[in-house]
Amino acid sequence: MNKRKAKRTASQQKTKASEQKGFGYEMPPDRQLVDIYFDQKGHTGQAAVFYEHYRESNWRSPNGTPFRNWKVLASDWLFNYEQEQKLKQRLRENQRN
């Protein structure tokens, strides 16, 4: 008796990461998504600065490794920006006293 082989069917392709807009995995990100993200975080003016900084570095780290998630970069960028603003505010207050 011969065994029947299962027919291989074309598997349904999962949605590619590049088709999932807004999750942070598409590199480089769409400029509009970056603008929306920064607007939601309340720092609209930093979106252009962030985008241009990483665009100039070709979305790679200083040692050449490509970044994988732009939202992690944006979150770190905003944290550092807020810390810098707090420091400037403290320095201004100390100069008044």
XYZ file of C-alpha atoms in Angstrom:
97
model
C 0.000 0.000 0.000
C 1.377 3.392 -0.978
C 1.430 6.220 1.489
C -0.167 9.418 0.385
C 1.929 12.515 0.607
C 0.339 15.679 1.849
C 0.134 18.346 -0.760
C 2.009 21.471 0.048
C -0.109 24.526 -0.264
C 1.137 28.058 -0.418
C 1.144 29.203 3.162
C -0.704 32.347 3.920
C 1.846 35.058 4.335
C 1.770 36.875 7.610
C 1.613 40.617 7.488
C 5.107 41.889 6.987
C 6.545 44.299 9.518
C 6.914 46.895 6.774
C 3.138 46.794 6.244
C 2.432 47.374 9.926
C 2.642 51.120 10.056
C 3.205 52.796 13.384
C 4.586 49.968 15.495
C 8.149 51.270 15.381
C 9.739 48.431 13.444
C 9.848 49.950 9.995
C 13.221 51.542 9.402
C 13.580 54.259 8.376
C 10.229 55.435 9.700
C 7.773 57.555 7.785
C 8.221 61.177 8.737
C 4.480 61.516 9.391
C 4.563 58.728 11.968
C 7.427 60.428 13.781
C 5.520 63.726 13.776
C 2.421 62.029 15.171
C 4.407 60.239 17.886
C 6.126 63.413 19.077
C 2.842 65.342 18.928
C 1.196 62.722 21.149
C 4.048 63.087 23.626
C 3.681 66.872 23.657
C 7.014 67.717 22.001
C 6.078 68.544 18.426
C 9.146 70.716 17.892
C 11.538 67.864 18.620
C 10.205 65.620 15.835
C 12.148 67.351 13.071
C 15.343 67.531 15.134
C 15.080 63.827 16.011
C 14.318 62.752 12.441
C 17.147 64.773 10.891
C 19.666 63.612 13.503
C 19.044 59.928 12.818
C 18.544 60.402 9.069
C 22.035 61.911 8.866
C 23.446 58.889 10.684
C 21.554 56.607 8.259
C 19.542 55.187 11.196
C 22.638 53.467 12.563
C 24.379 53.574 15.923
C 27.831 55.166 16.248
C 29.445 51.723 15.826
C 27.471 51.086 12.607
C 24.762 48.753 13.889
C 21.373 49.494 12.305
C 18.648 50.480 14.725
C 15.661 48.149 14.834
C 12.919 50.199 16.479
C 12.608 53.937 16.024
C 10.097 54.313 18.863
C 12.705 53.165 21.380
C 15.046 55.808 19.965
C 12.313 58.440 20.144
C 11.469 57.545 23.728
C 15.125 57.845 24.759
C 15.406 61.105 22.815
C 12.419 62.596 24.659
C 13.669 61.426 28.044
C 17.061 63.039 27.441
C 15.422 66.216 26.127
C 13.192 66.501 29.203
C 16.148 65.928 31.532
C 18.105 68.619 29.707
C 15.196 71.048 30.065
C 14.920 70.331 33.796
C 18.646 70.936 34.224
C 18.446 74.248 32.360
C 15.511 75.290 34.540
C 17.428 74.452 37.738
C 20.458 76.393 36.522
C 18.289 79.439 35.771
C 16.714 79.238 39.220
C 20.133 78.961 40.861
C 21.386 82.034 38.995
C 18.474 84.091 40.333
C 19.296 83.177 43.927
